Coordinates of C-alpha atoms in Angstrom, one line a residue:
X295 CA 0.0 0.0 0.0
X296 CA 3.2 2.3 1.1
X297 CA 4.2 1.5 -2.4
X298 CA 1.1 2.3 -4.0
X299 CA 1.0 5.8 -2.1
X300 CA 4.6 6.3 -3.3
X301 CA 4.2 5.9 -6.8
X302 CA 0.5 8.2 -6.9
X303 CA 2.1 10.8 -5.0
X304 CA 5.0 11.1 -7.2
X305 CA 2.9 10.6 -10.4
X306 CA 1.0 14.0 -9.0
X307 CA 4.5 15.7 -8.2
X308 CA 5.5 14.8 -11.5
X309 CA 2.5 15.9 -13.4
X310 CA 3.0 18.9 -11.6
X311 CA 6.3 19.6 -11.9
X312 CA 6.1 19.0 -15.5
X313 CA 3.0 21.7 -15.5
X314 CA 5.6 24.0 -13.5
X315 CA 8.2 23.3 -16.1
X316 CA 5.9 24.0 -19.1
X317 CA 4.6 27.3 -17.5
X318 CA 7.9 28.6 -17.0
X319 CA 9.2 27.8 -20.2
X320 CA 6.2 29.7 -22.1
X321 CA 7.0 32.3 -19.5
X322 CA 10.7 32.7 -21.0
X323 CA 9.1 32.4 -24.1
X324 CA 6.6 35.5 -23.6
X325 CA 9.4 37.5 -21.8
X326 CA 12.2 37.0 -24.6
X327 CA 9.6 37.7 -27.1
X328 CA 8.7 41.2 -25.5
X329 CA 12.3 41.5 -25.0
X330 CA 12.9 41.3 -28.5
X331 CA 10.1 43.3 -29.4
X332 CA 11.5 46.1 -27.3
X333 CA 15.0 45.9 -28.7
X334 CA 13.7 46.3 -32.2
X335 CA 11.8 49.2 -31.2
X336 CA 15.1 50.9 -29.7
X337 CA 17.0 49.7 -32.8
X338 CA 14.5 51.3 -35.0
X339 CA 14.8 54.3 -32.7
X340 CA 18.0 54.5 -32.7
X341 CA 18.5 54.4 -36.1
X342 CA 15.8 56.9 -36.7
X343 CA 17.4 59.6 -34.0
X344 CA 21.4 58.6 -36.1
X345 CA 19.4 59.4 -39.5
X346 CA 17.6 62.9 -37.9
X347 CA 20.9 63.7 -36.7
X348 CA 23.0 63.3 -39.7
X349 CA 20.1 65.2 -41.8
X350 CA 20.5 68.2 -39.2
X351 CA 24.5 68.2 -39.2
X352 CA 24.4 67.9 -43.6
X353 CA 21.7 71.2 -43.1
X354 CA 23.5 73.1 -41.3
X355 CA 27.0 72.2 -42.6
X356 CA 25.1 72.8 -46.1
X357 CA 24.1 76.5 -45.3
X358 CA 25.9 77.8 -42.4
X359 CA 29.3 75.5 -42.4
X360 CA 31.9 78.5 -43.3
X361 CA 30.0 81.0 -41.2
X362 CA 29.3 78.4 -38.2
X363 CA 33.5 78.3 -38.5
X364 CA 34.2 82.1 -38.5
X365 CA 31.9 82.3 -35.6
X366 CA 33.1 80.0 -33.8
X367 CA 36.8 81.1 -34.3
X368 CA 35.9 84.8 -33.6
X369 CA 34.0 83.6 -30.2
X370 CA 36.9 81.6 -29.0
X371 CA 38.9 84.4 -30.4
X372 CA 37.2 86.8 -27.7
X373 CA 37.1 84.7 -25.0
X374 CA 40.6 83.6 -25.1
X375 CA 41.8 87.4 -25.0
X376 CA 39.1 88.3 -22.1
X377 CA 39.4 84.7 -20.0
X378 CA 42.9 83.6 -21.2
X379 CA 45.6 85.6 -19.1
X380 CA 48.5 86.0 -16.5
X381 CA 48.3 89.8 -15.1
X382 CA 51.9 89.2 -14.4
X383 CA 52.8 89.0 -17.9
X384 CA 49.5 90.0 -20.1
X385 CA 48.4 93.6 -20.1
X386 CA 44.8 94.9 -20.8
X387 CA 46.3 96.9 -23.6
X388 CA 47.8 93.6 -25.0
X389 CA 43.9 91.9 -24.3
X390 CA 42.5 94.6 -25.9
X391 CA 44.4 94.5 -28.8
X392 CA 43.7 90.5 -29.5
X393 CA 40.1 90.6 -28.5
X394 CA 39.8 93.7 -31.7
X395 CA 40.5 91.3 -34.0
X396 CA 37.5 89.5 -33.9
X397 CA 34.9 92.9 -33.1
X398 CA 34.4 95.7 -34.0
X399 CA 35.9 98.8 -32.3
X400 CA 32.0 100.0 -30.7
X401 CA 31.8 96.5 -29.4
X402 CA 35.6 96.4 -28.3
X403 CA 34.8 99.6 -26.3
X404 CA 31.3 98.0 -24.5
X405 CA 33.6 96.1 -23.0
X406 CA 37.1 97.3 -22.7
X407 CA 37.2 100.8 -22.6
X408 CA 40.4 102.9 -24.3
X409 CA 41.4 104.6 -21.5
X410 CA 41.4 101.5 -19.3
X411 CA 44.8 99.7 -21.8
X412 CA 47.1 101.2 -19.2
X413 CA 45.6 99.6 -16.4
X414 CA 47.9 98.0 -13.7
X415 CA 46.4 95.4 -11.9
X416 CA 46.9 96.0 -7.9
X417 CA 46.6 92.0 -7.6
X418 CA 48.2 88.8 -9.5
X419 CA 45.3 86.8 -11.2
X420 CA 45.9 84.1 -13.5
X421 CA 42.7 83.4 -15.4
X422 CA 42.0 80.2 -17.9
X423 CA 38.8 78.8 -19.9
X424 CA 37.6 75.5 -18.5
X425 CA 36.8 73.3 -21.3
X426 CA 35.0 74.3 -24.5
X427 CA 32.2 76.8 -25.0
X428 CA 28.7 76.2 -25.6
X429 CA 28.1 78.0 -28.9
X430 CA 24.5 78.6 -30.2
X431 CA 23.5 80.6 -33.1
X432 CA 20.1 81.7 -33.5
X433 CA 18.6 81.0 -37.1
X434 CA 18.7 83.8 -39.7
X435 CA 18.4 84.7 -43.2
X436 CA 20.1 88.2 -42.7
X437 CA 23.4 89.1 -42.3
X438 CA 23.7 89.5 -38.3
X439 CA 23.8 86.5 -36.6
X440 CA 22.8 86.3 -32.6
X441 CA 25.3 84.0 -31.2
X442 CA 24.4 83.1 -27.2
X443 CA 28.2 82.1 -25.5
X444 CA 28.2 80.1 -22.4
X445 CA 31.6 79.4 -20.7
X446 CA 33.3 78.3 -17.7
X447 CA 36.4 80.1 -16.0
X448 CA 39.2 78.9 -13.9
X449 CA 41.3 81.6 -12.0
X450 CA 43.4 82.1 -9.3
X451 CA 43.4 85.5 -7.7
X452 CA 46.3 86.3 -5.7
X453 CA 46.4 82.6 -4.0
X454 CA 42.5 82.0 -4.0
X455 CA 41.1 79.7 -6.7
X456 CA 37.7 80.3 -7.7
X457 CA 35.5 79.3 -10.7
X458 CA 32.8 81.0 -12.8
X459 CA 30.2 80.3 -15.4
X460 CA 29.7 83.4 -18.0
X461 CA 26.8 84.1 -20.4
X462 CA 27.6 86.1 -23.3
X463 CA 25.5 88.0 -26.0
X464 CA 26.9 88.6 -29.5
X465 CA 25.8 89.6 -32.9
X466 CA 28.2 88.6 -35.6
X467 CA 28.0 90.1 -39.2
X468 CA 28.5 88.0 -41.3
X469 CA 29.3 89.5 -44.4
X470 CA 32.4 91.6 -42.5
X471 CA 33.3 88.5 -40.5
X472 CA 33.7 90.5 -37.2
X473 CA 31.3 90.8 -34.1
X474 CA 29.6 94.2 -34.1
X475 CA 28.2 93.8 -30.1
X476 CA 29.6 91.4 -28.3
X477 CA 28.8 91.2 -24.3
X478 CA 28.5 89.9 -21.0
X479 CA 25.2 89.1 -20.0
X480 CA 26.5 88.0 -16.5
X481 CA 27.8 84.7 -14.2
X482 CA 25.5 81.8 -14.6
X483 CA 24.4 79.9 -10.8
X484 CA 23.2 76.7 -10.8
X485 CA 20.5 76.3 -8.9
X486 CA 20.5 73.6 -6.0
X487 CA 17.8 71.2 -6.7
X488 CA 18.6 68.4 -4.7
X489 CA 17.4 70.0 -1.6
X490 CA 13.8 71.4 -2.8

């Protein structure tokens, strides 16, 4: 009878561990297939966002490649001559002089004045940019491009290091190759959201 027991309660464990086996496997079969399903969708998205992207950098290259370049040389330009210096052994003259290259002499003046070249700086203050810009250029059809400058700053005044984030304004004419207003719209703060 013990025997008899034995081999009908192991016929039901077996019955259902095969029913446990079966489920499971049309499980994995239900989850791979939604798994796949998924991937394809991202491959498909992915492939879509490569071919947007690629359609946007031929456009732009396409109509505003050799301008996009003189902009972007004139703004580095700038802000190598404004952010880029050793008061030791840079004058303001001598930062003046580079950044009026790439502006105009009314936009030179908004933001170093003449009469401030010989200037003598009562502290030492080495200054450098951190990184690379952000560049953005507003889209035009006329000649003055808006160009919007974001940058970050590394500097050391005296024997305190400090950092800064500057926002700067600029139209560049294009058909003279030069900035006619370029300026500081002021230091960028990051606001602390972690806390709110």
């Amino acid at each position: 009878m013990e025997n008899k027991f034995f081999k009908i309660l192991s016929g039901i464990f077996g019955v259902a561990l095969l029913i446990a086996v079966v489920a499971l496997f049309a499980t994995s079969i239900s989850a791979n297939m939604k798994l796949n399903e998924k991937n394809t969708s991202i491959s498909k998205l992915s492939a879509e966002n490569q071919k947007i992207k690629k359609q946007n950098e031929e456009t732009q290259k396409a109509g505003q490649g050799k301008v996009d370049e003189q902009i972007e040389k004139s703004t580095k330009g700038i802000l190598n001559a404004f952010l880029v210096y050793d008061t030791k052994h840079v004058t303001v003259k001598e930062q003046r002089d580079e950044a009026g290259k790439y502006m105009t002499e009314e936009a030179l003046e908004q933001n170093i004045k003449k009469v401030a070249k010989d200037y003598k700086a009562s502290v030492s203050s080495v200054s450098k940019i951190k990184g690379s810009p952000d560049i953005y250029i507003q889209p035009t059809k006329d000649n003055l491009q808006k160009v919007l400058v974001v940058v970050d700053q590394e500097m050391v005044i005296d024997t305190y290091p400090t950092e800064a984030s500057w926002q700067y304004v600029g139209t560049f004419d294009k058909k003279k190759n030069i900035f006619v207003d370029f300026h500081v719209l002021g230091e960028l703060t990051k606001l602390d959201t972690k806390n709110n």
